[in-house]
PDB file of C-alpha atoms and ligand atoms in Angstrom:
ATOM      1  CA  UNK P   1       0.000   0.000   0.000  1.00 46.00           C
ATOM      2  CA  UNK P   2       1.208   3.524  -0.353  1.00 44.00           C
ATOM      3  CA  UNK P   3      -0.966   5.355   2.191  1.00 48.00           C
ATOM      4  CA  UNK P   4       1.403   8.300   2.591  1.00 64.00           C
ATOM      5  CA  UNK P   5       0.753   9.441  -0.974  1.00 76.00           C
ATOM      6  CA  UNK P   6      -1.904  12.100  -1.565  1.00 82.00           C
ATOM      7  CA  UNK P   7      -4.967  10.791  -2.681  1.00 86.00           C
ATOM      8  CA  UNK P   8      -5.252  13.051  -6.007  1.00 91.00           C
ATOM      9  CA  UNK P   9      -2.284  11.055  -7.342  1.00 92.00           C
ATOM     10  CA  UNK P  10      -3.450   7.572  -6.443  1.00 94.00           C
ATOM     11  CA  UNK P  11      -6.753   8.478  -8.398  1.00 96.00           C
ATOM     12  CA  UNK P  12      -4.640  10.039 -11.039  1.00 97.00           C
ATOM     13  CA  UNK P  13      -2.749   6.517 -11.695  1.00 98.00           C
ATOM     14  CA  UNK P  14      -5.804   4.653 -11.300  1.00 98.00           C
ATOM     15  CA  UNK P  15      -7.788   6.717 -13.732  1.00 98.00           C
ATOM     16  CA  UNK P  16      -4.391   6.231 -15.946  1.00 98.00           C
ATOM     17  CA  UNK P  17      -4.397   3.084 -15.757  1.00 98.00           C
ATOM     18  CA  UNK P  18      -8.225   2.483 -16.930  1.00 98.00           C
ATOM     19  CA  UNK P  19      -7.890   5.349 -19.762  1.00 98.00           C
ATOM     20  CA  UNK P  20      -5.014   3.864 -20.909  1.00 98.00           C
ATOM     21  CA  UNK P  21      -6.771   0.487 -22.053  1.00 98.00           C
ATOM     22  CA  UNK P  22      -9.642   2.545 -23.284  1.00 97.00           C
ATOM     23  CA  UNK P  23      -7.337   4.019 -25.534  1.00 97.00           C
ATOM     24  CA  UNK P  24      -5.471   1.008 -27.455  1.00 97.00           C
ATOM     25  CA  UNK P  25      -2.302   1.643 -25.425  1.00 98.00           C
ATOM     26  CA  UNK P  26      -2.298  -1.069 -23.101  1.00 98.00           C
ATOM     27  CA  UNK P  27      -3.875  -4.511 -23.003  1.00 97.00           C
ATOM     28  CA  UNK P  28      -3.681  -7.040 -20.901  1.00 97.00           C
ATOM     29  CA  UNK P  29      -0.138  -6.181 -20.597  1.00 97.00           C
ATOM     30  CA  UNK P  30       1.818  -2.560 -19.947  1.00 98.00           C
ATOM     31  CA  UNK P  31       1.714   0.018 -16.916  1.00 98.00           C
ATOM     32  CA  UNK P  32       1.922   3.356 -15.889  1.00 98.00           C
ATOM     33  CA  UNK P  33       3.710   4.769 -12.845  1.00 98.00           C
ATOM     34  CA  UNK P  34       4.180   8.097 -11.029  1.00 98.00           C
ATOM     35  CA  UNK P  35       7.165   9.498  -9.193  1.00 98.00           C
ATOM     36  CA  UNK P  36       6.004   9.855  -5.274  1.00 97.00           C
ATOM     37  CA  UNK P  37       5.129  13.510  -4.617  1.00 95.00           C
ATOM     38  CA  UNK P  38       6.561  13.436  -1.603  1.00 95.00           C
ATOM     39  CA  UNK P  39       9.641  10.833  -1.715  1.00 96.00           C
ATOM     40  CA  UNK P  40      11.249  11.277  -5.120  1.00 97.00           C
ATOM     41  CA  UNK P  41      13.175   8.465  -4.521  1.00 98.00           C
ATOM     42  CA  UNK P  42      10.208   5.998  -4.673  1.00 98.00           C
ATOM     43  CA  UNK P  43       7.390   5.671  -6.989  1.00 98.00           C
ATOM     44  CA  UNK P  44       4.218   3.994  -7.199  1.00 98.00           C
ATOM     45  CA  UNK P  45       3.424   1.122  -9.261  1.00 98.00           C
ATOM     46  CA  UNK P  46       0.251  -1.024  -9.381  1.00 98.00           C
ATOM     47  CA  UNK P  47       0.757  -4.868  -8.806  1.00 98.00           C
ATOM     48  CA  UNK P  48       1.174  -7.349 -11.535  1.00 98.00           C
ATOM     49  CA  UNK P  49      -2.150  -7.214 -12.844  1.00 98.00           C
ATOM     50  CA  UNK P  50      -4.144  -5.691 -16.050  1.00 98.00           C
ATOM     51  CA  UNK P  51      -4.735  -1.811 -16.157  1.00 98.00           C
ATOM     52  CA  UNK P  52      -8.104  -1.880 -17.157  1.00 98.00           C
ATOM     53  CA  UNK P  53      -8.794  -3.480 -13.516  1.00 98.00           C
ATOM     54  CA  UNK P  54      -6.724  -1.385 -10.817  1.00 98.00           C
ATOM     55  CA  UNK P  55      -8.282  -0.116  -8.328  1.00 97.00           C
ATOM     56  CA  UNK P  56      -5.954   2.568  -5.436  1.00 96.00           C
ATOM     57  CA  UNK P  57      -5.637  -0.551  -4.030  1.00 97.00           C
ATOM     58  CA  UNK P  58      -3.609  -2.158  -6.037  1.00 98.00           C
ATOM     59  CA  UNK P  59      -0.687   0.435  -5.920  1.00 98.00           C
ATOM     60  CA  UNK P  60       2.293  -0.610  -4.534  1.00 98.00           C
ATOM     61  CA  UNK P  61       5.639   1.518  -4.176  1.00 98.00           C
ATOM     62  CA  UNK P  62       9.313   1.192  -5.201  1.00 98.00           C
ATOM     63  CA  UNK P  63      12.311   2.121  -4.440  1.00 98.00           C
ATOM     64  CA  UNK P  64      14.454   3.448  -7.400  1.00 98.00           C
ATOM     65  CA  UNK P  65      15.873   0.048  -7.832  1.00 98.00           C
ATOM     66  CA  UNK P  66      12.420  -1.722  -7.929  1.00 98.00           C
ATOM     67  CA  UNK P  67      12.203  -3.383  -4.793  1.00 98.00           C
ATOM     68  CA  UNK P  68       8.790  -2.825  -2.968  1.00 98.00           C
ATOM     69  CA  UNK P  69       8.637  -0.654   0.410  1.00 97.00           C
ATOM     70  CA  UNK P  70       7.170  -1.532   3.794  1.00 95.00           C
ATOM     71  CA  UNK P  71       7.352  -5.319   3.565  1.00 96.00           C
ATOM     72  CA  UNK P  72       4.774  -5.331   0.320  1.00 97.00           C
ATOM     73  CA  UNK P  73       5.117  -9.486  -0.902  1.00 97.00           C
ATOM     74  CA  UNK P  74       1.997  -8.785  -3.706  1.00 98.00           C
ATOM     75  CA  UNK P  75       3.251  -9.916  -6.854  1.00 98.00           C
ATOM     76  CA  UNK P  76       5.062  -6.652  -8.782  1.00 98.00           C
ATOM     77  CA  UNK P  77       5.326  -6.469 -12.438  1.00 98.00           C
ATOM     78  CA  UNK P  78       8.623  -7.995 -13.675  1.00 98.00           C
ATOM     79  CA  UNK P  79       9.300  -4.757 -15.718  1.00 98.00           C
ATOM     80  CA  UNK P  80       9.138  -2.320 -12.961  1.00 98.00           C
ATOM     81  CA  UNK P  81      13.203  -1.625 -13.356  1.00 98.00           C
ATOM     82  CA  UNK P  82      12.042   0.255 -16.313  1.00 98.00           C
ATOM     83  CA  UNK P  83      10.430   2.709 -14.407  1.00 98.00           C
ATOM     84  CA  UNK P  84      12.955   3.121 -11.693  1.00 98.00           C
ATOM     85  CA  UNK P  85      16.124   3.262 -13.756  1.00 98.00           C
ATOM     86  CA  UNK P  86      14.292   6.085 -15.370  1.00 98.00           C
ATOM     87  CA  UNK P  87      13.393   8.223 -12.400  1.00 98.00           C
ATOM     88  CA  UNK P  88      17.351   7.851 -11.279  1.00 98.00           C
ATOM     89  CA  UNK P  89      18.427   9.094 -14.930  1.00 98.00           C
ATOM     90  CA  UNK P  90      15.738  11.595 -15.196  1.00 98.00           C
ATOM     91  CA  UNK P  91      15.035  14.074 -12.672  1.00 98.00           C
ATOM     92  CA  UNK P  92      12.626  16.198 -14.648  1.00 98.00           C
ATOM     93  CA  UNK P  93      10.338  12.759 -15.177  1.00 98.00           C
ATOM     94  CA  UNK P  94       7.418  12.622 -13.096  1.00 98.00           C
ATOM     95  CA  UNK P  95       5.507   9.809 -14.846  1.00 98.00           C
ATOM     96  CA  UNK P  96       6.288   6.685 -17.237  1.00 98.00           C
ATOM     97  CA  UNK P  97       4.194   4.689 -19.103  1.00 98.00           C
ATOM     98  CA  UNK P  98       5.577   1.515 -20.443  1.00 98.00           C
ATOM     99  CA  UNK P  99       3.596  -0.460 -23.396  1.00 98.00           C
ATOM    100  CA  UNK P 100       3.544  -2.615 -26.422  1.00 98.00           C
ATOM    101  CA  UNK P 101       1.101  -0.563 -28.493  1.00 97.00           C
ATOM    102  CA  UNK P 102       0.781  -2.162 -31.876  1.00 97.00           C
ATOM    103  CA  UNK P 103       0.905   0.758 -34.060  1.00 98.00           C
ATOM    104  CA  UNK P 104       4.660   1.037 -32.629  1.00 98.00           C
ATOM    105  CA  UNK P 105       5.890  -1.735 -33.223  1.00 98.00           C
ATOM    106  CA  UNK P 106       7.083  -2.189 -36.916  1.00 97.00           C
ATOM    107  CA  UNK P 107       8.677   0.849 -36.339  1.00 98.00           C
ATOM    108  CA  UNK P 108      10.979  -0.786 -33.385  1.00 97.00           C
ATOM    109  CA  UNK P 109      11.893  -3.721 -35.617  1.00 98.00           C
ATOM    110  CA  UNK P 110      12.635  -1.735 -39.269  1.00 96.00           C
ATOM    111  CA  UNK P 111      14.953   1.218 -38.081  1.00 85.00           C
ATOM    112  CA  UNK P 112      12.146   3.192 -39.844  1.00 85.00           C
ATOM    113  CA  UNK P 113      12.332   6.349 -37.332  1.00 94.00           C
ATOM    114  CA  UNK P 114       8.857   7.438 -35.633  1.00 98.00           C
ATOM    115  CA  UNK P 115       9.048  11.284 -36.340  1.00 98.00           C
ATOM    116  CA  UNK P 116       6.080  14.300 -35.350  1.00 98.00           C
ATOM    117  CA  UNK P 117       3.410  13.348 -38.590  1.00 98.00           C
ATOM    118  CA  UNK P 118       1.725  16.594 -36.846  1.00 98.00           C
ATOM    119  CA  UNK P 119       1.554  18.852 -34.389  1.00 98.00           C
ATOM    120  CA  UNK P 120      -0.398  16.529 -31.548  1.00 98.00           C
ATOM    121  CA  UNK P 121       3.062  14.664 -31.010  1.00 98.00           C
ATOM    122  CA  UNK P 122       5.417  17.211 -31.405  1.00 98.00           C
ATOM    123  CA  UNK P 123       7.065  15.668 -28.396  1.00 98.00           C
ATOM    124  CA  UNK P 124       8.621  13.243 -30.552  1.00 98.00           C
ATOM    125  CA  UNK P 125      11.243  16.071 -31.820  1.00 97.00           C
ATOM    126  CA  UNK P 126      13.617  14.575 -34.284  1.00 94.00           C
ATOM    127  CA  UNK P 127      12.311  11.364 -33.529  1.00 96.00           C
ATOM    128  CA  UNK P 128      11.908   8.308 -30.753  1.00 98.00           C
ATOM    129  CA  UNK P 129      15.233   6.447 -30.326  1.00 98.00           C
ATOM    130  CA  UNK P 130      15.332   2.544 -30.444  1.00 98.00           C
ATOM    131  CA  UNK P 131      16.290   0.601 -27.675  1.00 98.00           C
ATOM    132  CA  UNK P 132      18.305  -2.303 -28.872  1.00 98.00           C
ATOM    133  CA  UNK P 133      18.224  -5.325 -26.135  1.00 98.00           C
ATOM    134  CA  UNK P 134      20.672  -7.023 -27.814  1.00 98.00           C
ATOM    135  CA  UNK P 135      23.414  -4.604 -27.150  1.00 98.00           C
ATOM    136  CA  UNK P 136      22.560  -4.308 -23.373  1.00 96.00           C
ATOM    137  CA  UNK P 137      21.685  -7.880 -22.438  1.00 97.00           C
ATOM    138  CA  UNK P 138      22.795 -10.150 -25.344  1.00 97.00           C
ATOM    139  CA  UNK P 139      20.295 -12.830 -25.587  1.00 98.00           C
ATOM    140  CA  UNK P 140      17.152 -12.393 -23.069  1.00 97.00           C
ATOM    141  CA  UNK P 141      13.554 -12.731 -23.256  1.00 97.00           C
ATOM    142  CA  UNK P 142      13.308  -8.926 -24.757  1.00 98.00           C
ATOM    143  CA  UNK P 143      12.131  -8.026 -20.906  1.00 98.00           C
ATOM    144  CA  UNK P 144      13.736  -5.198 -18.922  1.00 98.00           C
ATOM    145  CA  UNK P 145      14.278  -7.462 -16.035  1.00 98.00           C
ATOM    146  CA  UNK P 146      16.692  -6.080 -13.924  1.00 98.00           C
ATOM    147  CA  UNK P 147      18.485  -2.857 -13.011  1.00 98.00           C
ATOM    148  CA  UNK P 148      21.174  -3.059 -15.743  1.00 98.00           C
ATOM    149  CA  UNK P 149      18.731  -3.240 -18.514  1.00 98.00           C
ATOM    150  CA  UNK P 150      16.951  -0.468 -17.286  1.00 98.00           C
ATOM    151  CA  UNK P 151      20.221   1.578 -17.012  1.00 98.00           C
ATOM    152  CA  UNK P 152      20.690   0.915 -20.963  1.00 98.00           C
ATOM    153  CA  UNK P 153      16.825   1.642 -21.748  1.00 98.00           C
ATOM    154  CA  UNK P 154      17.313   4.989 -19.723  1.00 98.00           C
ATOM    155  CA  UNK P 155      20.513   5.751 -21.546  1.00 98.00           C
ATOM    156  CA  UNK P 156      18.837   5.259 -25.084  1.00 98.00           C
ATOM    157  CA  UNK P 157      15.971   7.396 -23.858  1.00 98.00           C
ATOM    158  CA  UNK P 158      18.470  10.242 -23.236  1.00 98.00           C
ATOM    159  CA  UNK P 159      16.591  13.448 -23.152  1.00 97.00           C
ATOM    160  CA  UNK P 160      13.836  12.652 -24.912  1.00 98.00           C
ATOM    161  CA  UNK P 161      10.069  11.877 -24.498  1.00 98.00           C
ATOM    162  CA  UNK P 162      10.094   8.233 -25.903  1.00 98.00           C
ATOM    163  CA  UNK P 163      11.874   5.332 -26.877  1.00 98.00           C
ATOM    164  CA  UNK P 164      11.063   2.241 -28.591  1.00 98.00           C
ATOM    165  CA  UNK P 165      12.176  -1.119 -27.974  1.00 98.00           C
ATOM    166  CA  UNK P 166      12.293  -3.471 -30.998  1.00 98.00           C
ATOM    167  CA  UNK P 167      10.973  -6.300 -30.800  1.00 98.00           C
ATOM    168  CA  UNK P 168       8.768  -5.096 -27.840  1.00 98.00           C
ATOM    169  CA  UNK P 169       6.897  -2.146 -27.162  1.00 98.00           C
ATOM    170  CA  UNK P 170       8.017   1.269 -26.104  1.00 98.00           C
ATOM    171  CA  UNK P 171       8.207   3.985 -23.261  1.00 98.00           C
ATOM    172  CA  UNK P 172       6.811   7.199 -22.895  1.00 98.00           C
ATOM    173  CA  UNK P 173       7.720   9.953 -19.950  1.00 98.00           C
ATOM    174  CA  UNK P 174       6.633  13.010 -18.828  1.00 98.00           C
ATOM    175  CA  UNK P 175       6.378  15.503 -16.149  1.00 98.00           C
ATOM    176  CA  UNK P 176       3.114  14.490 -14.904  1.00 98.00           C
ATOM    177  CA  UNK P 177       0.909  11.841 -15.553  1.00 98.00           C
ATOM    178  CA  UNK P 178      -1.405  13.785 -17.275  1.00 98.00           C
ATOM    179  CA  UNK P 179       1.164  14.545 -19.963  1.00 98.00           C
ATOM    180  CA  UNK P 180       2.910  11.033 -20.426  1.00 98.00           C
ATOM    181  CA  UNK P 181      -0.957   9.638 -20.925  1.00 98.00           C
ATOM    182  CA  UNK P 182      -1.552  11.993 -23.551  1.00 98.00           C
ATOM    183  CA  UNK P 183       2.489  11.385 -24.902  1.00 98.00           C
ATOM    184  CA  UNK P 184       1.808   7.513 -24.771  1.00 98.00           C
ATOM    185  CA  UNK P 185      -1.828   8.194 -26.460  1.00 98.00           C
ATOM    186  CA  UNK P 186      -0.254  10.087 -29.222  1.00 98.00           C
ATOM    187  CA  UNK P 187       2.861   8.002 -30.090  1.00 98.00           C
ATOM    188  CA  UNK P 188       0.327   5.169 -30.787  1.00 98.00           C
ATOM    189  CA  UNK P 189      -1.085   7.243 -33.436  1.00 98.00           C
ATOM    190  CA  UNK P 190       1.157   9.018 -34.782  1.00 98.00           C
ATOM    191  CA  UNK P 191       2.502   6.008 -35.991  1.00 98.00           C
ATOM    192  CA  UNK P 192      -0.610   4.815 -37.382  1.00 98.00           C
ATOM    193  CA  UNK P 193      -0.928   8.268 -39.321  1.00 98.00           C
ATOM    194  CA  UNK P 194       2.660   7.601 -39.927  1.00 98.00           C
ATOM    195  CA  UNK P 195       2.401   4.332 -41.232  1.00 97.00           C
ATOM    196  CA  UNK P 196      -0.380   5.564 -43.500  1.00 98.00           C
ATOM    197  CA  UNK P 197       1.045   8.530 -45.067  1.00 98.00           C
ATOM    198  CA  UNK P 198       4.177   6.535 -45.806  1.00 96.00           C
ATOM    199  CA  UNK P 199       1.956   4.743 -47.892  1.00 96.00           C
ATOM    200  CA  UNK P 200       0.906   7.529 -50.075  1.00 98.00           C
ATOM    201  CA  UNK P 201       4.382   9.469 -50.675  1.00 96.00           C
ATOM    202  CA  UNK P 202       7.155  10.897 -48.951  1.00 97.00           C
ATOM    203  CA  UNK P 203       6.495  12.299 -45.495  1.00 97.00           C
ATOM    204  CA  UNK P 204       7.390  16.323 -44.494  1.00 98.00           C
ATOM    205  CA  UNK P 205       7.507  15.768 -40.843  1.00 98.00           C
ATOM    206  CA  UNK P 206       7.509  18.975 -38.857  1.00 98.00           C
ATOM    207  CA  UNK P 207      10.699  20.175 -37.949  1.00 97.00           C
ATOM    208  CA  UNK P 208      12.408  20.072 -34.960  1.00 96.00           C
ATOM    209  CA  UNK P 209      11.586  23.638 -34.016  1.00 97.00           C
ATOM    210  CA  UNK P 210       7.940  22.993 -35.613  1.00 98.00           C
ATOM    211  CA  UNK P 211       8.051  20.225 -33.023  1.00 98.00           C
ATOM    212  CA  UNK P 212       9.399  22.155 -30.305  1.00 98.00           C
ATOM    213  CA  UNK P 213       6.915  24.787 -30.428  1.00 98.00           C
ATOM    214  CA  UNK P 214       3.713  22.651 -31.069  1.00 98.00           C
ATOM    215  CA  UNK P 215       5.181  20.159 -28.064  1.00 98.00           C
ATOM    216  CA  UNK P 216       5.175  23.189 -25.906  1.00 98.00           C
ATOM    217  CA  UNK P 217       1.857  24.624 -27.147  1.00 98.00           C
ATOM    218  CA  UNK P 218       0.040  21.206 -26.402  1.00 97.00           C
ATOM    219  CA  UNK P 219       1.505  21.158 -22.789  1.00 98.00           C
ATOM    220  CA  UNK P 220      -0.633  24.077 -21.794  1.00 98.00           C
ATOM    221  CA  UNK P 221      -4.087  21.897 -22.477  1.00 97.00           C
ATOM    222  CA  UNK P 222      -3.707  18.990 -21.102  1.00 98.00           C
ATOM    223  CA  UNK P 223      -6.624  18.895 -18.922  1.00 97.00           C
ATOM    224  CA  UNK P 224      -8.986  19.225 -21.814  1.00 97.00           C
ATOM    225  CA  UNK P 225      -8.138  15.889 -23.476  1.00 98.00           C
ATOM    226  CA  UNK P 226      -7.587  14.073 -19.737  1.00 98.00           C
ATOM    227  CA  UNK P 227     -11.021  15.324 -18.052  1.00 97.00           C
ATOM    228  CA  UNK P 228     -12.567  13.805 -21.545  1.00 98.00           C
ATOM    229  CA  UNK P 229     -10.819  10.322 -21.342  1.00 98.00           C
ATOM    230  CA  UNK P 230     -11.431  10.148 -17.822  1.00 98.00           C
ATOM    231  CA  UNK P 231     -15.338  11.004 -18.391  1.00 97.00           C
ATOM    232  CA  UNK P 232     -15.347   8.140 -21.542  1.00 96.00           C
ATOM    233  CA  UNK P 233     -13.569   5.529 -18.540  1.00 96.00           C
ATOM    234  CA  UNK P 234     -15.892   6.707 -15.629  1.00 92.00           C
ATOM    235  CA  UNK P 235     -19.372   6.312 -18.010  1.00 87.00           C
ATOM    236  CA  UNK P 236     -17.966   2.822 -18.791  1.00 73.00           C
ATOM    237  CA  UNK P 237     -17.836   1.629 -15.527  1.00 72.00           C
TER     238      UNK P 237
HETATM  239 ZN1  LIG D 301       6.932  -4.955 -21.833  1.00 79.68          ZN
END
């Protein structure tokens, strides 16, 4: 349980959670966490279990190098070093949504480079670096399993607002969750308008300072989108 943290957040990552399935990003599989307001050396994680169905008690919280605080033995997602090798590398990340969204994918696996399509997912900039297991891990099961895979997925993420990971899914951040839900949203599809387009001619992606300034424009209204997917999750309960 994480009863210290304030109960806006826990709703916030359980209404995450839910409008995250709603929207194609998750399945059965892939989570979202949030940084601890008030220990930002711990986040909060929901227990192995599928999105659609957390509840606030489900949460469980981490330490930076995954292991679960106050004695918690409830089952935790195998991939939660994802989240806290991120929150060590990244001070300005809040939030992290990790999933295997389909659209994604054949990007991951091609080398074909998921770039802004328009101004929605500007945060992609000059496009989402690929996480390549094989460099980090050698042969594995393509999960980020422990700390040292983690490490190398926070090291391809850099600065940026998502990675992929071929052969797997990808990860989104942001600097709350109301921003990496709409990031993780938007990734999906821009690369299904990406994928489209490509079908029809060469793409002119926006440029980087296109990107920049749409990226920072869509960061002022992000509670319009979230109060509407969290309305869409609450009527279909
Ligand atoms: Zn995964």
């Amino acid at each position: 349980m994480s009863g210290e943290a304030p109960g806006e957040t826990l709703d916030d990552l359980v209404v995450a959670n839910h409008i995250l399935y709603a929207e194609g990003v998750v399945d059965g599989f892939g989570h979202v966490s949030t940084r601890h307001p008030e220990r930002p050396d711990r986040f909060l994680l929901a227990r192995s279990m599928a999105p659609a169905l957390v509840a606030a008690d489900d949460l469980m919280e981490f330490d930076l190098d995954g292991n679960a605080t106050g004695g918690d033995t409830r089952t935790p997602y195998v991939e939660r070093f994802i989240h806290g090798a991120i929150y060590k590398a990244r001070h300005d990340v809040t939030a992290v949504v990790h999933s295997h969204s389909p659209s994604v994918i054949p990007f991951g696996v091609t080398g074909g480079s998921l770039r802004p399509i328009y101004h929605m997912s500007g945060f992609l900039g000059a496009g989402a670096p690929i996480f390549e297991i094989r460099n980090a891990g050698g042969m594995t099961d393509m999960l980020i399993r422990d700390n040292a895979l983690g490490d190398a997925l926070a090291r391809t993420l850099g600065r940026g607002a998502v990675a992929l990971m071929r052969g797997h899914g990808s990860v989104a951040v942001g600097f709350s969750i109301k921003q990496v839900v709409y990031r993780a949203i938007y990734t999906e599809m821009n690369a299904r308008l990406q994928m489209e387009a490509s079908r029809l001619g060469a793409i002119e992606f926006l440029a980087p300072e296109e990107a920049r300034l749409a990226a920072a424009m869509n960061d002022t209204v992000l509670e319009r989108p979230w109060e509407l997917w969290k309305r869409k999750v609450e009527v279909g309960k």
